[in-house]
PDB file of C-alpha atoms in Angstrom:
ATOM      1  CA  ALA A   6       0.035   0.052   0.007  1.00 86.00           C
ATOM      2  CA  LYS A   7       1.004   3.679  -0.453  1.00 91.00           C
ATOM      3  CA  VAL A   8       1.255   6.012   2.473  1.00 94.00           C
ATOM      4  CA  SER A   9      -1.503   8.578   1.737  1.00 94.00           C
ATOM      5  CA  TYR A  10      -3.379  11.432   3.306  1.00 96.00           C
ATOM      6  CA  PHE A  11      -6.676  10.727   5.021  1.00 96.00           C
ATOM      7  CA  SER A  12      -9.058  12.992   6.961  1.00 94.00           C
ATOM      8  CA  PHE A  13      -8.967  11.958  10.572  1.00 96.00           C
ATOM      9  CA  TYR A  14     -11.315  13.175  13.225  1.00 95.00           C
ATOM     10  CA  ASP A  15     -12.648  12.870  16.686  1.00 95.00           C
ATOM     11  CA  GLN A  16     -16.435  11.976  17.118  1.00 95.00           C
ATOM     12  CA  ILE A  17     -19.352  12.129  19.482  1.00 97.00           C
ATOM     13  CA  ASP A  18     -21.764   9.148  19.047  1.00 96.00           C
ATOM     14  CA  THR A  19     -25.416   9.781  19.717  1.00 97.00           C
ATOM     15  CA  PHE A  20     -28.876   8.987  18.202  1.00 97.00           C
ATOM     16  CA  GLY A  21     -32.241  10.768  17.724  1.00 97.00           C
ATOM     17  CA  THR A  22     -35.483  10.831  15.865  1.00 98.00           C
ATOM     18  CA  ALA A  23     -35.861  12.278  12.434  1.00 97.00           C
ATOM     19  CA  ILE A  24     -38.227  15.288  12.201  1.00 97.00           C
ATOM     20  CA  ALA A  25     -39.560  16.868   8.951  1.00 97.00           C
ATOM     21  CA  ASN A  26     -37.871  20.157   8.013  1.00 96.00           C
ATOM     22  CA  GLN A  27     -41.391  21.645   7.698  1.00 96.00           C
ATOM     23  CA  SER A  28     -44.732  20.073   8.472  1.00 95.00           C
ATOM     24  CA  PHE A  29     -48.283  21.146   7.730  1.00 95.00           C
ATOM     25  CA  SER A  30     -51.324  19.291   9.242  1.00 92.00           C
ATOM     26  CA  ILE A  31     -54.401  18.704   7.181  1.00 90.00           C
ATOM     27  CA  ARG A  32     -57.767  17.640   8.626  1.00 88.00           C
ATOM     28  CA  ILE A  33     -60.866  17.468   6.358  1.00 88.00           C
ATOM     29  CA  LYS A  34     -64.345  16.105   7.183  1.00 88.00           C
ATOM     30  CA  LYS A  35     -65.222  13.561   4.481  1.00 86.00           C
ATOM     31  CA  ASP A  36     -68.720  15.075   3.934  1.00 88.00           C
ATOM     32  CA  ASN A  37     -67.103  18.464   3.249  1.00 90.00           C
ATOM     33  CA  LEU A  38     -64.679  17.195   0.600  1.00 89.00           C
ATOM     34  CA  ALA A  39     -65.399  17.875  -3.035  1.00 91.00           C
ATOM     35  CA  SER A  40     -62.054  16.629  -4.522  1.00 89.00           C
ATOM     36  CA  SER A  41     -58.476  16.020  -3.540  1.00 88.00           C
ATOM     37  CA  ILE A  42     -55.171  14.478  -4.574  1.00 87.00           C
ATOM     38  CA  ASN A  43     -54.713  10.795  -3.866  1.00 86.00           C
ATOM     39  CA  PHE A  44     -53.376  10.774  -0.236  1.00 83.00           C
ATOM     40  CA  ASP A  45     -52.735   7.020  -0.319  1.00 82.00           C
ATOM     41  CA  LYS A  46     -49.915   7.409  -2.890  1.00 85.00           C
ATOM     42  CA  TYR A  47     -47.829   9.683  -0.722  1.00 84.00           C
ATOM     43  CA  PRO A  48     -47.489  12.212  -3.673  1.00 88.00           C
ATOM     44  CA  PHE A  49     -44.954  15.008  -3.986  1.00 91.00           C
ATOM     45  CA  VAL A  50     -46.627  18.389  -4.433  1.00 93.00           C
ATOM     46  CA  GLU A  51     -45.173  21.745  -5.271  1.00 95.00           C
ATOM     47  CA  LYS A  52     -45.717  24.927  -3.235  1.00 96.00           C
ATOM     48  CA  ASN A  53     -49.135  26.529  -4.007  1.00 96.00           C
ATOM     49  CA  THR A  54     -50.572  23.205  -5.384  1.00 94.00           C
ATOM     50  CA  GLU A  55     -54.233  22.631  -4.548  1.00 94.00           C
ATOM     51  CA  ILE A  56     -54.351  19.626  -2.136  1.00 93.00           C
ATOM     52  CA  ALA A  57     -58.013  19.549  -1.711  1.00 92.00           C
ATOM     53  CA  LYS A  58     -61.205  21.427  -2.709  1.00 92.00           C
ATOM     54  CA  LEU A  59     -64.120  21.738  -0.260  1.00 92.00           C
ATOM     55  CA  ILE A  60     -67.806  21.847  -1.103  1.00 90.00           C
ATOM     56  CA  ASP A  61     -68.054  25.384   0.201  1.00 90.00           C
ATOM     57  CA  GLY A  62     -65.637  26.410  -2.584  1.00 89.00           C
ATOM     58  CA  GLN A  63     -62.586  26.853  -0.293  1.00 92.00           C
ATOM     59  CA  SER A  64     -59.326  25.186  -1.208  1.00 94.00           C
ATOM     60  CA  ILE A  65     -56.462  23.696   0.864  1.00 94.00           C
ATOM     61  CA  ILE A  66     -53.191  24.990  -0.733  1.00 96.00           C
ATOM     62  CA  ALA A  67     -49.755  23.621  -0.092  1.00 95.00           C
ATOM     63  CA  PRO A  68     -47.716  26.345   1.792  1.00 97.00           C
ATOM     64  CA  PHE A  69     -44.414  24.684   0.703  1.00 96.00           C
ATOM     65  CA  SER A  70     -43.224  21.735  -1.465  1.00 95.00           C
ATOM     66  CA  GLY A  71     -43.319  18.374   0.076  1.00 95.00           C
ATOM     67  CA  ARG A  72     -44.954  14.993   0.345  1.00 93.00           C
ATOM     68  CA  VAL A  73     -48.513  14.479   1.375  1.00 92.00           C
ATOM     69  CA  GLY A  74     -49.486  11.283   3.322  1.00 86.00           C
ATOM     70  CA  LYS A  75     -52.305  10.129   5.526  1.00 81.00           C
ATOM     71  CA  ARG A  76     -51.598   9.989   9.323  1.00 71.00           C
ATOM     72  CA  GLU A  77     -52.510   6.986  11.326  1.00 57.00           C
ATOM     73  CA  ILE A  78     -55.753   7.676  13.308  1.00 50.00           C
ATOM     74  CA  THR A  79     -55.808   6.458  16.884  1.00 46.00           C
ATOM     75  CA  PRO A  80     -58.985   4.583  17.541  1.00 44.00           C
ATOM     76  CA  GLY A  81     -61.392   6.469  19.680  1.00 48.00           C
ATOM     77  CA  ILE A  82     -60.451   9.965  18.494  1.00 46.00           C
ATOM     78  CA  LEU A  83     -63.632  12.042  18.233  1.00 45.00           C
ATOM     79  CA  GLY A  84     -64.740  12.276  14.700  1.00 48.00           C
ATOM     80  CA  GLY A  85     -61.571  10.428  13.423  1.00 52.00           C
ATOM     81  CA  GLU A  86     -63.451   7.921  11.363  1.00 66.00           C
ATOM     82  CA  ASN A  87     -65.288  10.704   9.501  1.00 79.00           C
ATOM     83  CA  SER A  88     -62.213  12.737   8.698  1.00 83.00           C
ATOM     84  CA  ILE A  89     -59.205  12.630   6.541  1.00 84.00           C
ATOM     85  CA  ILE A  90     -56.115  13.475   8.592  1.00 86.00           C
ATOM     86  CA  ALA A  91     -52.838  14.011   6.665  1.00 90.00           C
ATOM     87  CA  ASN A  92     -49.522  15.785   6.852  1.00 92.00           C
ATOM     88  CA  LEU A  93     -47.553  17.762   4.174  1.00 95.00           C
ATOM     89  CA  ASP A  94     -43.951  17.098   4.985  1.00 96.00           C
ATOM     90  CA  ASP A  95     -40.822  18.772   3.511  1.00 97.00           C
ATOM     91  CA  ILE A  96     -38.203  16.070   3.870  1.00 96.00           C
ATOM     92  CA  LYS A  97     -35.491  17.133   1.495  1.00 96.00           C
ATOM     93  CA  PHE A  98     -33.737  17.976   4.742  1.00 97.00           C
ATOM     94  CA  LEU A  99     -34.504  16.425   8.112  1.00 98.00           C
ATOM     95  CA  LYS A 100     -33.896  17.806  11.523  1.00 98.00           C
ATOM     96  CA  VAL A 101     -32.698  15.876  14.602  1.00 98.00           C
ATOM     97  CA  ASP A 102     -32.527  17.267  18.122  1.00 97.00           C
ATOM     98  CA  VAL A 103     -29.961  15.592  20.390  1.00 97.00           C
ATOM     99  CA  LYS A 104     -28.339  16.317  23.767  1.00 97.00           C
ATOM    100  CA  LEU A 105     -24.557  16.143  23.975  1.00 97.00           C
ATOM    101  CA  PRO A 106     -22.505  15.970  27.183  1.00 97.00           C
ATOM    102  CA  GLU A 107     -21.423  19.391  28.519  1.00 96.00           C
ATOM    103  CA  ASN A 108     -17.678  18.425  28.409  1.00 95.00           C
ATOM    104  CA  TYR A 109     -17.968  18.984  24.630  1.00 96.00           C
ATOM    105  CA  VAL A 110     -19.109  22.565  24.879  1.00 95.00           C
ATOM    106  CA  SER A 111     -15.684  23.888  23.816  1.00 95.00           C
ATOM    107  CA  VAL A 112     -15.819  22.023  20.507  1.00 95.00           C
ATOM    108  CA  ILE A 113     -19.529  22.060  19.653  1.00 96.00           C
ATOM    109  CA  LYS A 114     -20.434  24.733  17.063  1.00 96.00           C
ATOM    110  CA  GLN A 115     -22.599  25.405  14.044  1.00 97.00           C
ATOM    111  CA  GLY A 116     -21.377  23.867  10.872  1.00 96.00           C
ATOM    112  CA  LEU A 117     -19.732  20.726  12.376  1.00 97.00           C
ATOM    113  CA  LYS A 118     -20.113  17.692  10.050  1.00 96.00           C
ATOM    114  CA  VAL A 119     -22.572  14.983  11.148  1.00 97.00           C
ATOM    115  CA  LEU A 120     -22.465  11.410   9.680  1.00 96.00           C
ATOM    116  CA  VAL A 121     -25.754   9.504   9.931  1.00 97.00           C
ATOM    117  CA  THR A 122     -26.495   5.758   9.657  1.00 97.00           C
ATOM    118  CA  THR A 123     -29.715   3.818   9.942  1.00 96.00           C
ATOM    119  CA  ASP A 124     -30.581   0.122  10.259  1.00 94.00           C
ATOM    120  CA  ALA A 125     -32.657   0.526   7.171  1.00 95.00           C
ATOM    121  CA  TYR A 126     -29.881   1.498   4.683  1.00 94.00           C
ATOM    122  CA  LYS A 127     -26.271   0.258   4.334  1.00 92.00           C
ATOM    123  CA  ARG A 128     -25.008   3.747   3.554  1.00 93.00           C
ATOM    124  CA  ASN A 129     -24.025   7.078   5.177  1.00 93.00           C
ATOM    125  CA  PHE A 130     -26.084  10.284   5.092  1.00 97.00           C
ATOM    126  CA  GLU A 131     -24.453  13.650   5.809  1.00 97.00           C
ATOM    127  CA  GLY A 132     -25.547  16.726   7.612  1.00 97.00           C
ATOM    128  CA  THR A 133     -24.343  19.590   9.787  1.00 98.00           C
ATOM    129  CA  ILE A 134     -25.007  21.076  13.227  1.00 98.00           C
ATOM    130  CA  SER A 135     -27.487  23.924  12.520  1.00 97.00           C
ATOM    131  CA  SER A 136     -27.992  25.315  15.942  1.00 97.00           C
ATOM    132  CA  VAL A 137     -26.552  25.053  19.451  1.00 97.00           C
ATOM    133  CA  SER A 138     -28.434  25.942  22.668  1.00 96.00           C
ATOM    134  CA  SER A 139     -27.015  28.866  24.650  1.00 95.00           C
ATOM    135  CA  ARG A 140     -27.414  26.966  27.908  1.00 95.00           C
ATOM    136  CA  VAL A 141     -26.477  23.642  29.550  1.00 96.00           C
ATOM    137  CA  ASP A 142     -29.291  21.720  31.174  1.00 96.00           C
ATOM    138  CA  PRO A 143     -28.234  21.587  34.797  1.00 96.00           C
ATOM    139  CA  THR A 144     -30.256  18.421  35.377  1.00 96.00           C
ATOM    140  CA  THR A 145     -28.768  16.252  32.604  1.00 95.00           C
ATOM    141  CA  ARG A 146     -25.407  18.209  32.271  1.00 96.00           C
ATOM    142  CA  SER A 147     -26.033  18.229  28.531  1.00 97.00           C
ATOM    143  CA  ILE A 148     -26.464  20.806  25.752  1.00 97.00           C
ATOM    144  CA  LEU A 149     -29.147  20.651  23.146  1.00 97.00           C
ATOM    145  CA  VAL A 150     -28.177  20.768  19.543  1.00 98.00           C
ATOM    146  CA  GLN A 151     -30.035  20.395  16.270  1.00 98.00           C
ATOM    147  CA  ALA A 152     -28.533  18.677  13.204  1.00 98.00           C
ATOM    148  CA  LYS A 153     -29.809  19.214   9.668  1.00 98.00           C
ATOM    149  CA  ILE A 154     -29.512  16.077   7.474  1.00 98.00           C
ATOM    150  CA  ASN A 155     -29.239  16.132   3.681  1.00 98.00           C
ATOM    151  CA  ASN A 156     -32.118  13.871   2.444  1.00 97.00           C
ATOM    152  CA  LEU A 157     -32.475  15.022  -1.217  1.00 95.00           C
ATOM    153  CA  ASP A 158     -33.228  11.534  -2.466  1.00 94.00           C
ATOM    154  CA  GLU A 159     -35.940  11.249   0.326  1.00 94.00           C
ATOM    155  CA  LYS A 160     -34.815   7.870   1.555  1.00 95.00           C
ATOM    156  CA  LEU A 161     -35.226   8.877   5.188  1.00 96.00           C
ATOM    157  CA  ILE A 162     -38.601   9.743   6.561  1.00 94.00           C
ATOM    158  CA  PRO A 163     -39.800  11.467   9.756  1.00 95.00           C
ATOM    159  CA  GLY A 164     -39.953   9.229  12.801  1.00 95.00           C
ATOM    160  CA  MET A 165     -36.969   7.108  11.885  1.00 97.00           C
ATOM    161  CA  LEU A 166     -34.226   6.437  14.496  1.00 97.00           C
ATOM    162  CA  LEU A 167     -31.023   7.886  13.258  1.00 98.00           C
ATOM    163  CA  ASN A 168     -27.513   7.068  14.572  1.00 97.00           C
ATOM    164  CA  LEU A 169     -25.403  10.267  14.516  1.00 98.00           C
ATOM    165  CA  LYS A 170     -21.615  10.729  14.611  1.00 96.00           C
ATOM    166  CA  VAL A 171     -20.682  14.438  15.240  1.00 97.00           C
ATOM    167  CA  VAL A 172     -17.364  14.995  13.805  1.00 96.00           C
ATOM    168  CA  PHE A 173     -14.777  17.533  15.127  1.00 96.00           C
ATOM    169  CA  ARG A 174     -11.019  18.303  15.086  1.00 94.00           C
ATOM    170  CA  GLU A 175     -10.938  17.060  11.523  1.00 93.00           C
ATOM    171  CA  LYS A 176      -7.474  17.059   9.910  1.00 95.00           C
ATOM    172  CA  GLN A 177      -5.707  15.669   6.954  1.00 96.00           C
ATOM    173  CA  SER A 178      -2.860  13.414   8.050  1.00 97.00           C
ATOM    174  CA  LEU A 179      -0.675  10.643   6.701  1.00 97.00           C
ATOM    175  CA  SER A 180      -2.287   7.244   7.006  1.00 96.00           C
ATOM    176  CA  VAL A 181      -1.734   3.533   6.711  1.00 95.00           C
ATOM    177  CA  PRO A 182      -4.139   0.555   6.896  1.00 94.00           C
ATOM    178  CA  GLU A 183      -4.745  -0.688  10.392  1.00 94.00           C
ATOM    179  CA  GLU A 184      -3.541  -4.159   9.488  1.00 92.00           C
ATOM    180  CA  ALA A 185      -0.115  -2.709   8.507  1.00 92.00           C
ATOM    181  CA  LEU A 186       0.754  -1.737  12.120  1.00 94.00           C
ATOM    182  CA  LEU A 187       3.100  -3.925  14.155  1.00 92.00           C
ATOM    183  CA  ILE A 188       3.113  -3.485  17.956  1.00 92.00           C
ATOM    184  CA  GLN A 189       6.082  -4.714  19.948  1.00 90.00           C
ATOM    185  CA  GLY A 190       5.813  -3.753  23.664  1.00 91.00           C
ATOM    186  CA  LYS A 191       5.356   0.059  23.671  1.00 92.00           C
ATOM    187  CA  GLU A 192       6.847   0.546  20.154  1.00 94.00           C
ATOM    188  CA  LYS A 193       4.952   0.726  16.909  1.00 95.00           C
ATOM    189  CA  TYR A 194       6.489  -0.273  13.550  1.00 94.00           C
ATOM    190  CA  ILE A 195       5.520  -0.458   9.852  1.00 95.00           C
ATOM    191  CA  TYR A 196       7.331  -2.580   7.233  1.00 92.00           C
ATOM    192  CA  LYS A 197       8.454  -0.175   4.559  1.00 92.00           C
ATOM    193  CA  ILE A 198       9.464  -1.502   1.185  1.00 91.00           C
ATOM    194  CA  VAL A 199      12.505   0.141  -0.455  1.00 90.00           C
ATOM    195  CA  ASN A 200      13.952  -1.324  -3.623  1.00 89.00           C
ATOM    196  CA  ASN A 201      11.957  -4.477  -2.899  1.00 87.00           C
ATOM    197  CA  ILE A 202      13.744  -4.851   0.475  1.00 91.00           C
ATOM    198  CA  ILE A 203      11.696  -4.824   3.629  1.00 91.00           C
ATOM    199  CA  GLN A 204      12.756  -2.106   6.209  1.00 92.00           C
ATOM    200  CA  LYS A 205      11.326  -2.243   9.717  1.00 92.00           C
ATOM    201  CA  THR A 206      10.486   1.445  10.492  1.00 95.00           C
ATOM    202  CA  LYS A 207       9.481   2.855  13.867  1.00 95.00           C
ATOM    203  CA  VAL A 208       6.475   5.215  13.684  1.00 96.00           C
ATOM    204  CA  GLU A 209       4.364   7.370  16.039  1.00 97.00           C
ATOM    205  CA  ILE A 210       0.639   7.057  15.550  1.00 97.00           C
ATOM    206  CA  GLY A 211      -2.398   9.045  16.445  1.00 96.00           C
ATOM    207  CA  ARG A 212      -6.181   8.473  15.776  1.00 96.00           C
ATOM    208  CA  ARG A 213      -7.898   5.591  14.151  1.00 95.00           C
ATOM    209  CA  ASN A 214     -10.838   6.054  11.782  1.00 92.00           C
ATOM    210  CA  GLU A 215     -12.533   3.846   9.288  1.00 90.00           C
ATOM    211  CA  GLY A 216      -9.785   1.194   9.167  1.00 93.00           C
ATOM    212  CA  LYS A 217      -6.899   3.842   8.865  1.00 95.00           C
ATOM    213  CA  ILE A 218      -4.275   4.731  11.441  1.00 96.00           C
ATOM    214  CA  GLU A 219      -2.856   8.354  11.509  1.00 97.00           C
ATOM    215  CA  VAL A 220       0.907   8.419  11.211  1.00 97.00           C
ATOM    216  CA  LEU A 221       2.509  11.313  13.116  1.00 97.00           C
ATOM    217  CA  SER A 222       6.096  10.535  12.269  1.00 96.00           C
ATOM    218  CA  GLY A 223       8.314   7.899  10.620  1.00 96.00           C
ATOM    219  CA  LEU A 224       6.833   7.779   7.137  1.00 95.00           C
ATOM    220  CA  LYS A 225       6.376  10.069   4.049  1.00 95.00           C
ATOM    221  CA  VAL A 226       3.571  10.408   1.600  1.00 96.00           C
ATOM    222  CA  ASN A 227       3.610   7.811  -1.264  1.00 94.00           C
ATOM    223  CA  GLU A 228       6.165   5.578   0.303  1.00 94.00           C
ATOM    224  CA  ILE A 229       5.342   1.787  -0.205  1.00 93.00           C
ATOM    225  CA  ILE A 230       4.486  -0.201   2.864  1.00 92.00           C
ATOM    226  CA  LEU A 231       3.415  -3.797   3.551  1.00 89.00           C
ATOM    227  CA  ALA A 232      -0.269  -3.731   4.233  1.00 84.00           C
ATOM    228  CA  GLU A 233      -0.916  -7.354   5.003  1.00 78.00           C
ATOM    229  CA  GLY A 234       0.980 -10.540   5.791  1.00 74.00           C
ATOM    230  CA  THR A 235       3.199  -8.778   8.177  1.00 76.00           C
ATOM    231  CA  ASN A 236       3.546 -12.038  10.154  1.00 74.00           C
ATOM    232  CA  LYS A 237       4.898 -13.862   7.183  1.00 75.00           C
ATOM    233  CA  VAL A 238       7.977 -11.725   6.458  1.00 78.00           C
ATOM    234  CA  ARG A 239      11.123 -10.441   8.228  1.00 80.00           C
ATOM    235  CA  PRO A 240      13.242  -7.247   7.917  1.00 79.00           C
ATOM    236  CA  LYS A 241      15.891  -7.013   5.144  1.00 79.00           C
ATOM    237  CA  ARG A 242      14.140  -9.771   3.140  1.00 77.00           C
ATOM    238  CA  LYS A 243      13.497  -9.309  -0.537  1.00 78.00           C
ATOM    239  CA  VAL A 244       9.894  -9.193  -1.647  1.00 72.00           C
ATOM    240  CA  LYS A 245       8.056  -8.915  -4.904  1.00 71.00           C
ATOM    241  CA  ILE A 246       5.350  -6.324  -5.128  1.00 69.00           C
ATOM    242  CA  SER A 247       2.273  -7.819  -6.923  1.00 62.00           C
ATOM    243  CA  LYS A 248      -0.227  -5.135  -6.145  1.00 62.00           C
ATOM    244  CA  THR A 249      -0.173  -1.638  -4.668  1.00 64.00           C
ATOM    245  CA  ILE A 250      -3.260  -0.262  -2.906  1.00 62.00           C
ATOM    246  CA  ASP A 251      -3.690   3.512  -2.644  1.00 60.00           C
TER     247      ASP A 251
END
């Protein structure tokens, strides 16, 4: 593998519930409805679109663009069975309110990157911290922040549980794969390959992220190292490089 730069970071792990960026509640009595869009198909409507027309001539107009869908009606709600209850949700961006421990107050700020995962999708979503409370809750010793999550493809929907990783102290540093590191007592080493000869090189390391190790000293960018099979070779031995991984 080649020694390369990678963006290392510290993180705060938390979770929260997805909230629509904007939401508009709709409740129409069925006997007062003249016509409407098909609520069952969860349609996307543009701002100022007529959602429903009432028999008295009034219209319900979308105040913003979003998706319209029926809400579940709790049995026993007065008049629920005779009404259409729906929401217009703007979900191109979602909001998540979370509480973070007060010891992170010095690093929490607007604009910090947020990485989001869910049990439903095997991919990351990204967002940023959009607001930070001006006070610490003295009961929980935490500070309330709101994250805004990019959801332009509308994969995420309101109510989902989101796993959040708040990223701070992000820095580009030299990196090697985790499996390339050799630990002997308190010392750390990497097998560097120079002219097809293995050289055992002492390194200082820092953070670990996403299978990468931050190298603080001992290596230079684009140097070739042994990324796997370190237990099968010895220093000063000659090797044949069959594949180089960036």
